[in-house]
Amino acid sequence: MDSSGTISVAPVPLPAGLPLLLGGLAALGLTRRKRAGAMPAV
């Protein structure tokens, strides 16, 4: 944090950030698919 109140954050390099993003999206997709399959048919 500097004197103007701005917090500086180091950017995440794309090669490290991209697999994390894709892994998170895949986990969300699998969770959603499991929940959709567990719902009873109407």
PDB file of C-alpha atoms in Angstrom:
ATOM      1  CA  MET A   1       0.000   0.000   0.000  1.00  0.00           C
ATOM      2  CA  ASP A   2       1.455   3.345  -0.958  1.00  0.00           C
ATOM      3  CA  SER A   3       0.777   6.879   0.308  1.00  0.00           C
ATOM      4  CA  SER A   4      -2.226   7.358  -2.012  1.00  0.00           C
ATOM      5  CA  GLY A   5      -3.980   4.278  -0.575  1.00  0.00           C
ATOM      6  CA  THR A   6      -3.440   2.112  -3.634  1.00  0.00           C
ATOM      7  CA  ILE A   7      -2.605  -1.530  -3.042  1.00  0.00           C
ATOM      8  CA  SER A   8      -0.206  -2.970  -5.589  1.00  0.00           C
ATOM      9  CA  VAL A   9      -0.657  -6.622  -6.514  1.00  0.00           C
ATOM     10  CA  ALA A  10       1.824  -8.612  -8.538  1.00  0.00           C
ATOM     11  CA  PRO A  11       0.265 -10.022 -11.723  1.00  0.00           C
ATOM     12  CA  VAL A  12      -0.047 -13.795 -11.961  1.00  0.00           C
ATOM     13  CA  PRO A  13       1.882 -15.115 -14.946  1.00  0.00           C
ATOM     14  CA  LEU A  14      -0.385 -16.632 -17.589  1.00  0.00           C
ATOM     15  CA  PRO A  15       1.382 -20.006 -17.727  1.00  0.00           C
ATOM     16  CA  ALA A  16       0.785 -20.464 -13.970  1.00  0.00           C
ATOM     17  CA  GLY A  17      -2.679 -18.909 -13.869  1.00  0.00           C
ATOM     18  CA  LEU A  18      -4.223 -20.636 -16.868  1.00  0.00           C
ATOM     19  CA  PRO A  19      -4.043 -24.219 -15.516  1.00  0.00           C
ATOM     20  CA  LEU A  20      -5.480 -23.025 -12.203  1.00  0.00           C
ATOM     21  CA  LEU A  21      -8.376 -21.349 -13.997  1.00  0.00           C
ATOM     22  CA  LEU A  22      -9.047 -24.372 -16.197  1.00  0.00           C
ATOM     23  CA  GLY A  23      -8.827 -26.737 -13.229  1.00  0.00           C
ATOM     24  CA  GLY A  24     -11.317 -24.654 -11.268  1.00  0.00           C
ATOM     25  CA  LEU A  25     -13.750 -24.508 -14.170  1.00  0.00           C
ATOM     26  CA  ALA A  26     -13.458 -28.266 -14.689  1.00  0.00           C
ATOM     27  CA  ALA A  27     -14.145 -28.900 -10.992  1.00  0.00           C
ATOM     28  CA  LEU A  28     -17.219 -26.657 -11.116  1.00  0.00           C
ATOM     29  CA  GLY A  29     -18.453 -28.434 -14.237  1.00  0.00           C
ATOM     30  CA  LEU A  30     -18.017 -31.884 -12.689  1.00  0.00           C
ATOM     31  CA  THR A  31     -19.786 -30.789  -9.505  1.00  0.00           C
ATOM     32  CA  ARG A  32     -22.662 -29.369 -11.514  1.00  0.00           C
ATOM     33  CA  ARG A  33     -22.914 -32.537 -13.620  1.00  0.00           C
ATOM     34  CA  LYS A  34     -23.005 -34.757 -10.522  1.00  0.00           C
ATOM     35  CA  ARG A  35     -25.740 -32.627  -8.954  1.00  0.00           C
ATOM     36  CA  ALA A  36     -27.794 -32.618 -12.148  1.00  0.00           C
ATOM     37  CA  GLY A  37     -27.580 -36.419 -12.352  1.00  0.00           C
ATOM     38  CA  ALA A  38     -28.636 -36.815  -8.712  1.00  0.00           C
ATOM     39  CA  MET A  39     -31.891 -34.888  -9.187  1.00  0.00           C
ATOM     40  CA  PRO A  40     -35.017 -37.016  -9.568  1.00  0.00           C
ATOM     41  CA  ALA A  41     -36.746 -36.971 -12.940  1.00  0.00           C
ATOM     42  CA  VAL A  42     -39.885 -34.857 -13.042  1.00  0.00           C
TER      43      VAL A  42
END
